[in-house]
Short mmCIF file of C-alpha atoms and ligand atoms in Angstrom, two decimals:
data_model
loop_
_atom_site.label_atom_id
_atom_site.label_comp_id
_atom_site.label_asym_id
_atom_site.label_seq_id
_atom_site.Cartn_x
_atom_site.Cartn_y
_atom_site.Cartn_z
CA UNK A 1 110.37 126.90 89.48
CA UNK A 2 108.08 127.28 92.44
CA UNK A 3 105.14 125.08 91.49
CA UNK A 4 105.11 121.35 91.21
CA UNK A 5 105.47 119.61 87.92
CA UNK A 6 102.03 118.65 86.67
CA UNK A 7 100.36 121.16 88.95
CA UNK A 8 100.29 118.80 91.92
CA UNK A 9 99.84 120.79 95.07
CA UNK A 10 99.04 120.59 98.74
CA UNK A 11 99.93 118.02 101.31
CA UNK A 12 101.24 115.32 99.00
CA UNK A 13 104.27 117.31 97.90
CA UNK A 14 106.63 117.75 100.80
CA UNK A 15 109.20 119.83 98.93
CA UNK A 16 106.59 122.52 98.55
CA UNK A 17 104.70 122.07 101.82
CA UNK A 18 107.86 122.21 103.97
CA UNK A 19 110.00 124.18 101.56
CA UNK A 20 111.28 126.70 104.11
CA UNK A 21 112.51 123.88 106.35
CA UNK A 22 114.30 122.01 103.57
CA UNK A 23 117.40 122.77 101.47
CA UNK A 24 115.23 123.62 98.44
CA UNK A 25 116.48 126.49 96.26
CA UNK A 26 115.10 128.20 93.17
CA UNK A 27 117.36 125.88 91.16
CA UNK A 28 115.94 122.68 92.67
CA UNK A 29 113.77 120.82 90.15
CA UNK A 30 110.34 120.51 91.79
CA UNK A 31 109.55 117.02 90.59
CA UNK A 32 107.04 114.92 92.51
CA UNK A 33 105.37 111.54 92.38
CA UNK A 34 102.99 112.48 95.21
CA UNK A 35 105.10 111.62 98.25
CA UNK A 36 104.21 112.58 101.82
CA UNK A 37 100.82 113.51 103.24
CA UNK A 38 100.43 109.93 104.42
CA UNK A 39 97.47 109.05 106.64
CA UNK A 40 97.72 108.74 110.40
CA UNK A 41 95.35 105.84 110.99
CA UNK A 42 93.82 105.41 114.46
CA UNK A 43 93.97 101.87 115.79
CA UNK A 44 90.61 100.14 116.12
CA UNK A 45 91.61 97.12 118.22
CA UNK A 46 95.17 97.15 119.51
CA UNK A 47 94.89 100.53 121.22
CA UNK A 48 92.59 99.17 123.95
CA UNK A 49 94.49 95.89 124.18
CA UNK A 50 97.72 97.75 124.90
CA UNK A 51 96.02 100.12 127.34
CA UNK A 52 96.99 103.23 125.39
CA UNK A 53 95.12 106.51 125.39
CA UNK A 54 95.58 106.58 121.62
CA UNK A 55 97.49 104.52 119.07
CA UNK A 56 98.08 105.64 115.50
CA UNK A 57 99.77 104.03 112.52
CA UNK A 58 101.61 106.40 110.19
CA UNK A 59 100.88 104.76 106.85
CA UNK A 60 104.17 105.36 105.07
CA UNK A 61 103.40 102.45 102.76
CA UNK A 62 100.99 104.79 100.93
CA UNK A 63 103.93 106.69 99.46
CA UNK A 64 104.27 106.32 95.66
CA UNK A 65 106.74 103.43 95.69
CA UNK A 66 105.18 101.89 98.79
CA UNK A 67 107.69 102.97 101.42
CA UNK A 68 108.92 105.92 103.48
CA UNK A 69 112.04 106.13 101.34
CA UNK A 70 110.23 108.41 98.90
CA UNK A 71 110.33 111.30 101.38
CA UNK A 72 114.11 111.30 101.34
CA UNK A 73 114.53 110.25 97.75
CA UNK A 74 112.38 113.03 96.28
CA UNK A 75 114.88 115.50 97.73
CA UNK A 76 118.10 113.50 97.26
CA UNK A 77 117.46 112.84 93.57
CA UNK A 78 116.29 116.43 92.96
CA UNK A 79 119.49 117.72 94.55
CA UNK A 80 121.56 115.29 92.46
CA UNK A 81 119.83 116.57 89.32
CA UNK A 82 120.31 120.16 90.46
CA UNK A 83 124.04 119.47 90.83
CA UNK A 84 124.17 118.10 87.27
CA UNK A 85 124.47 114.38 88.07
CA UNK A 86 123.60 111.94 85.31
CA UNK A 87 123.34 108.86 87.48
CA UNK A 88 122.45 107.92 91.04
CA UNK A 89 123.70 104.88 92.91
CA UNK A 90 122.62 103.14 96.11
CA UNK A 91 122.98 99.98 98.15
CA UNK A 92 119.70 98.55 99.29
CA UNK A 93 117.72 95.85 101.01
CA UNK A 94 115.07 96.71 98.41
CA UNK A 95 113.03 99.79 99.25
CA UNK A 96 115.77 102.36 98.72
CA UNK A 97 116.50 100.86 95.31
CA UNK A 98 112.80 100.90 94.32
CA UNK A 99 112.51 104.54 95.32
CA UNK A 100 115.81 105.64 93.77
CA UNK A 101 114.85 103.91 90.52
CA UNK A 102 111.45 105.64 90.40
CA UNK A 103 112.75 109.15 91.07
CA UNK A 104 115.71 108.67 88.72
CA UNK A 105 113.22 107.72 85.99
CA UNK A 106 111.21 110.83 86.66
CA UNK A 107 114.29 113.05 86.43
CA UNK A 108 115.67 111.25 83.37
CA UNK A 109 118.69 109.98 85.30
CA UNK A 110 120.24 106.55 85.29
CA UNK A 111 119.86 104.46 88.48
CA UNK A 112 122.39 101.87 89.59
CA UNK A 113 121.40 99.66 92.52
CA UNK A 114 123.63 97.22 94.40
CA UNK A 115 121.74 94.64 96.42
CA UNK A 116 122.48 91.46 98.40
CA UNK A 117 121.75 88.61 96.01
CA UNK A 118 118.69 86.52 96.86
CA UNK A 119 117.82 88.69 99.88
CA UNK A 120 115.46 91.21 98.31
CA UNK A 121 111.69 90.76 98.62
CA UNK A 122 110.14 90.02 95.23
CA UNK A 123 108.00 93.14 94.89
CA UNK A 124 110.95 95.44 95.51
CA UNK A 125 113.06 93.76 92.89
CA UNK A 126 110.15 94.01 90.46
CA UNK A 127 110.04 97.78 91.05
CA UNK A 128 113.74 98.26 90.28
CA UNK A 129 113.36 96.14 87.14
CA UNK A 130 110.24 98.01 86.00
CA UNK A 131 111.91 101.41 86.36
CA UNK A 132 114.85 100.23 84.27
CA UNK A 133 117.51 100.41 86.97
CA UNK A 134 120.86 98.73 86.39
CA UNK A 135 120.98 96.06 89.10
CA UNK A 136 124.10 94.47 90.54
CA UNK A 137 123.29 91.58 92.88
CA UNK A 138 126.35 90.91 95.02
CA UNK A 139 127.39 87.83 96.91
CA UNK A 140 127.35 89.66 100.23
CA UNK A 141 125.23 91.60 102.71
CA UNK A 142 123.68 95.07 102.64
CA UNK A 143 126.68 96.26 104.64
CA UNK A 144 129.00 94.98 101.88
CA UNK A 145 126.83 96.68 99.25
CA UNK A 146 127.00 99.99 101.11
CA UNK A 147 130.79 99.78 101.37
CA UNK A 148 131.00 99.13 97.62
CA UNK A 149 128.72 102.01 96.56
CA UNK A 150 130.52 104.44 98.88
CA UNK A 151 133.79 103.52 97.20
CA UNK A 152 132.28 103.73 93.71
CA UNK A 153 130.79 107.17 94.39
CA UNK A 154 134.27 108.40 95.42
CA UNK A 155 135.75 107.24 92.12
CA UNK A 156 133.00 107.82 89.57
CA UNK A 157 130.64 110.69 88.70
CA UNK A 158 127.54 109.21 90.34
CA UNK A 159 125.47 110.66 93.18
CA UNK A 160 125.17 108.40 96.22
CA UNK A 161 121.55 108.43 97.45
CA UNK A 162 121.76 106.20 100.52
CA UNK A 163 120.90 107.87 103.81
CA UNK A 164 124.56 108.84 104.25
CA UNK A 165 123.47 111.55 101.77
CA UNK A 166 122.23 114.34 104.11
CA UNK A 167 119.34 115.20 101.78
CA UNK A 168 117.76 111.83 102.53
CA UNK A 169 117.55 112.59 106.25
CA UNK A 170 116.27 116.11 105.52
CA UNK A 171 113.42 114.78 103.39
CA UNK A 172 112.51 112.02 105.82
CA UNK A 173 112.23 114.41 108.80
CA UNK A 174 108.98 115.68 107.22
CA UNK A 175 107.26 112.56 108.56
CA UNK A 176 107.65 114.01 112.06
CA UNK A 177 106.33 117.40 110.90
CA UNK A 178 103.21 115.75 109.49
CA UNK A 179 102.49 113.88 112.73
CA UNK A 180 102.68 117.08 114.79
CA UNK A 181 100.71 119.08 112.22
CA UNK A 182 97.95 116.49 112.29
CA UNK A 183 97.80 115.71 116.03
CA UNK A 184 98.46 119.31 117.05
CA UNK A 185 101.06 117.92 119.48
CA UNK A 186 103.86 115.39 119.60
CA UNK A 187 102.92 111.86 120.65
CA UNK A 188 104.38 110.51 123.91
CA UNK A 189 106.04 107.61 122.14
CA UNK A 190 107.23 107.11 118.56
CA UNK A 191 107.84 103.45 117.61
CA UNK A 192 110.01 102.85 114.57
CA UNK A 193 111.87 99.94 112.95
CA UNK A 194 115.63 100.48 112.76
CA UNK A 195 117.96 99.11 110.09
CA UNK A 196 120.55 101.49 108.70
CA UNK A 197 119.25 104.02 111.27
CA UNK A 198 118.54 106.90 108.91
CA UNK A 199 114.84 107.10 109.64
CA UNK A 200 115.01 107.22 113.45
CA UNK A 201 117.62 109.96 113.04
CA UNK A 202 115.37 111.84 110.60
CA UNK A 203 112.26 111.66 112.79
CA UNK A 204 114.18 112.85 115.84
CA UNK A 205 115.52 115.77 113.80
CA UNK A 206 112.02 116.64 112.63
CA UNK A 207 110.56 116.63 116.14
CA UNK A 208 113.56 118.57 117.46
CA UNK A 209 113.33 121.26 114.78
CA UNK A 210 109.65 121.81 115.49
CA UNK A 211 110.47 121.94 119.21
CA UNK A 212 113.22 124.52 118.67
CA UNK A 213 110.88 126.58 116.51
CA UNK A 214 108.25 126.34 119.27
CA UNK A 215 105.74 124.71 116.94
CA UNK A 216 105.41 121.99 119.59
CA UNK A 217 106.05 122.01 123.33
CA UNK A 218 107.16 118.39 123.83
CA UNK A 219 109.06 115.73 121.93
CA UNK A 220 108.29 112.00 121.96
CA UNK A 221 110.35 109.25 123.46
CA UNK A 222 111.93 107.47 120.49
CA UNK A 223 111.48 103.72 120.72
CA UNK A 224 113.52 102.03 117.98
CA UNK A 225 113.32 98.32 117.30
CA UNK A 226 115.80 96.10 115.51
CA UNK A 227 115.39 92.45 114.55
CA UNK A 228 117.06 90.23 117.16
CA UNK A 229 119.37 88.66 114.56
CA UNK A 230 120.44 92.09 113.33
CA UNK A 231 120.57 94.25 116.46
CA UNK A 232 123.98 95.94 116.61
CA UNK A 233 122.57 99.05 118.27
CA UNK A 234 121.26 96.90 121.10
CA UNK A 235 124.45 94.88 121.62
CA UNK A 236 126.72 97.86 120.93
CA UNK A 237 128.85 96.02 118.36
CA UNK A 238 128.41 95.42 114.60
CA UNK A 239 126.89 92.07 113.61
CA UNK A 240 129.01 90.28 110.98
CA UNK A 241 126.26 87.99 109.70
CA UNK A 242 122.86 89.60 110.33
CA UNK A 243 119.86 87.32 109.89
CA UNK A 244 116.12 88.01 110.05
CA UNK A 245 112.94 87.32 108.14
CA UNK A 246 112.54 91.11 107.98
CA UNK A 247 115.01 91.44 105.09
CA UNK A 248 114.54 95.23 104.90
CA UNK A 249 116.33 95.61 108.24
CA UNK A 250 118.87 92.82 107.83
CA UNK A 251 121.77 95.18 108.54
CA UNK A 252 124.77 94.55 110.77
CA UNK A 253 126.53 97.92 110.82
CA UNK A 254 124.13 100.89 110.52
CA UNK A 255 125.57 103.90 108.71
CA UNK A 256 123.84 106.41 111.01
CA UNK A 257 124.79 104.62 114.22
CA UNK A 258 125.48 107.83 116.18
CA UNK A 259 122.24 109.45 115.04
CA UNK A 260 120.22 106.55 116.39
CA UNK A 261 122.02 106.60 119.74
CA UNK A 262 121.51 110.37 120.05
CA UNK A 263 117.80 110.00 119.24
CA UNK A 264 117.49 107.32 121.91
CA UNK A 265 119.42 109.18 124.60
CA UNK A 266 118.20 112.73 123.98
CA UNK A 267 114.58 111.52 123.95
CA UNK A 268 115.09 109.24 126.98
CA UNK A 269 113.85 106.47 124.74
CA UNK A 270 115.14 103.01 123.94
CA UNK A 271 116.43 100.79 121.17
CA UNK A 272 115.52 97.17 121.73
CA UNK A 273 115.45 93.89 119.82
CA UNK A 274 112.36 91.95 118.71
CA UNK A 275 112.54 88.34 117.56
CA UNK A 276 111.31 87.18 114.16
CA UNK A 277 108.45 85.45 115.99
CA UNK A 278 107.42 88.74 117.61
CA UNK A 279 107.71 90.55 114.26
CA UNK A 280 105.50 87.94 112.58
CA UNK A 281 102.99 88.04 115.43
CA UNK A 282 102.61 91.81 115.00
CA UNK A 283 102.52 91.41 111.19
CA UNK A 284 99.72 88.87 111.55
CA UNK A 285 97.73 91.18 113.80
CA UNK A 286 97.98 94.31 111.65
CA UNK A 287 96.33 93.00 108.50
CA UNK A 288 93.31 91.12 109.90
CA UNK A 289 92.71 93.26 113.02
CA UNK A 290 93.57 96.73 111.77
CA UNK A 291 93.25 96.49 108.00
CA UNK A 292 96.91 97.40 107.57
CA UNK A 293 98.99 95.19 105.29
CA UNK A 294 102.66 95.98 105.76
CA UNK A 295 105.91 94.21 105.11
CA UNK A 296 107.53 92.28 108.00
CA UNK A 297 110.17 94.92 108.86
CA UNK A 298 107.43 97.51 109.31
CA UNK A 299 105.70 95.36 111.90
CA UNK A 300 108.80 95.63 114.11
CA UNK A 301 107.47 98.97 115.39
CA UNK A 302 104.25 97.37 116.68
CA UNK A 303 106.12 94.23 117.80
CA UNK A 304 108.30 96.43 119.99
CA UNK A 305 105.33 98.27 121.45
CA UNK A 306 103.63 94.94 122.23
CA UNK A 307 106.85 93.71 123.80
CA UNK A 308 107.10 96.75 126.07
CA UNK A 309 103.48 96.27 127.13
CA UNK A 310 104.05 92.57 127.82
CA UNK A 311 107.11 93.49 129.90
CA UNK A 312 104.86 95.56 132.15
CA UNK A 313 105.55 99.07 130.86
CA UNK A 314 102.51 101.20 131.74
CA UNK A 315 101.11 102.77 128.59
CA UNK A 316 97.97 104.22 130.14
CA UNK A 317 97.31 107.84 129.29
CA UNK A 318 99.89 107.73 126.51
CA UNK A 319 99.62 108.44 122.81
CA UNK A 320 101.84 106.30 120.60
CA UNK A 321 102.54 106.42 116.87
CA UNK A 322 103.96 103.39 115.04
CA UNK A 323 105.68 104.14 111.74
CA UNK A 324 104.50 101.57 109.20
CA UNK A 325 107.39 101.88 106.78
CA UNK A 326 106.63 99.61 103.80
CA UNK A 327 103.77 97.92 101.95
CA UNK A 328 102.82 94.28 102.41
CA UNK A 329 102.62 93.74 98.66
CA UNK A 330 106.37 94.11 98.44
CA UNK A 331 106.85 90.75 100.13
CA UNK A 332 104.08 88.43 98.92
CA UNK A 333 106.09 85.33 99.85
CA UNK A 334 105.87 86.11 103.56
CA UNK A 335 102.18 86.97 103.26
CA UNK A 336 101.39 83.65 101.59
CA UNK A 337 103.00 81.72 104.43
CA UNK A 338 99.94 82.63 106.51
CA UNK A 339 97.52 79.73 106.59
CA UNK A 340 94.76 80.92 104.28
CA UNK A 341 91.03 80.38 104.76
CA UNK A 342 90.73 79.01 101.23
CA UNK A 343 89.07 76.09 99.44
CA UNK A 344 88.73 75.06 95.81
CA UNK A 345 85.26 74.81 94.31
CA UNK A 346 83.59 74.14 91.01
CA UNK A 347 81.89 77.15 89.41
CA UNK A 348 78.32 76.37 90.54
CA UNK A 349 76.54 78.51 93.12
CA UNK A 350 75.47 75.50 95.17
CA UNK A 351 79.05 74.21 95.20
CA UNK A 352 80.32 77.58 96.46
CA UNK A 353 77.51 77.54 99.04
CA UNK A 354 78.70 74.17 100.27
CA UNK A 355 82.32 75.38 100.27
CA UNK A 356 81.20 78.26 102.49
CA UNK A 357 79.36 75.86 104.78
CA UNK A 358 76.01 77.43 103.91
CA UNK A 359 74.32 74.47 102.32
N1 F0G B 401 111.43 99.57 107.22
C1 F0G B 401 111.60 99.28 105.92
C2 F0G B 401 110.43 98.76 105.18
C3 F0G B 401 112.84 99.52 105.30
O1 F0G B 401 112.98 99.26 104.00
C4 F0G B 401 113.92 100.01 106.06
C5 F0G B 401 115.23 100.24 105.46
C6 F0G B 401 113.69 100.28 107.42
C7 F0G B 401 112.43 100.05 107.96
C8 F0G B 401 114.74 100.82 108.31
O2 F0G B 401 115.01 102.16 108.06
O3 F0G B 401 117.39 101.97 107.45
O4 F0G B 401 116.37 104.17 108.00
O5 F0G B 401 116.75 102.48 109.79
N2 F0G B 401 115.52 99.92 104.26
C9 F0G B 401 116.77 100.26 103.59
C10 F0G B 401 116.70 99.89 102.11
C11 F0G B 401 118.00 99.80 104.27
O6 F0G B 401 117.73 99.65 101.48
O7 F0G B 401 115.60 99.89 101.56
P1 F0G B 401 116.46 102.74 108.34
#
């Protein structure tokens, strides 16, 4: 099959758009939910504040399940189906499980998700439930969940769709292709939150492939940011008990450790830690100042950029892209902790006028 199911075409179907750069064969089922083709949104306020030439937000939260995971999952689940799998399995802090469950549904496969109990943002859990995934909530961390699913996938006929599956990284590298295709060049700096370290590895691969193919003449510095309570790539040793408000990146022993370090070193970039306070500060700037409502982990990319600026790094003349990885609606609890501008009123116009301070 060479055309998308349902006739969907163009930029929002990465398996077709970047087919020649992906492991897609004639036997790969071309199933799509409309992933990729996400907007690159120019900053309206923070760009000037940070002294950048240009600042863009890559709105990965506009993917079908509300996170960047769909880029990798559309390929990983298609390849699992192509290989005859009947079930997919993953460990997750929430977004991977939401995405795996959606694509498994679309392919008519069973999805099994293993998650740290009580540590998944509400919206993400709702997605896995809605798609009919079989959910196992373990008394342990994401790192424990990943160990368990790796062992299960060795013993049972299920396809593992975490980013240790190479198809996940292949699909996710298309985010870098889209940035270059849209800007006509690579940015100077790419800011990205880092948890299990698949995405920073994927973006670096995407930029590097375009560079090798001479579709672009430079590559960005990769600036990865981990939460301070879960920053093994910064300290150089796994964290036994990771802790952060950004539950999506609450990971103590990233599976693609070496990929992240290579991305950092080959790009002459950095991987640094941002505190929960810095993450929340960036989170609370993005929605009111830029119109971008993301989940806390996603704000780590901007938090890191703000941190570098505050530390005196000169950003003048530079173009930066922050990857905004997941939607704010996934974690309504954190959003509602913001002090709202809200009053109760009776249902009369004059009462609402008074509530607004107009009368
Ligand atoms: N941002 C969000 C919103 C995420 O969900 C994740 C990872 C990351 C950033 C970090 O990406 O792991 O490739 O370094 N979420 C995974 C999950 C672990 O299970 O949904 P990474």
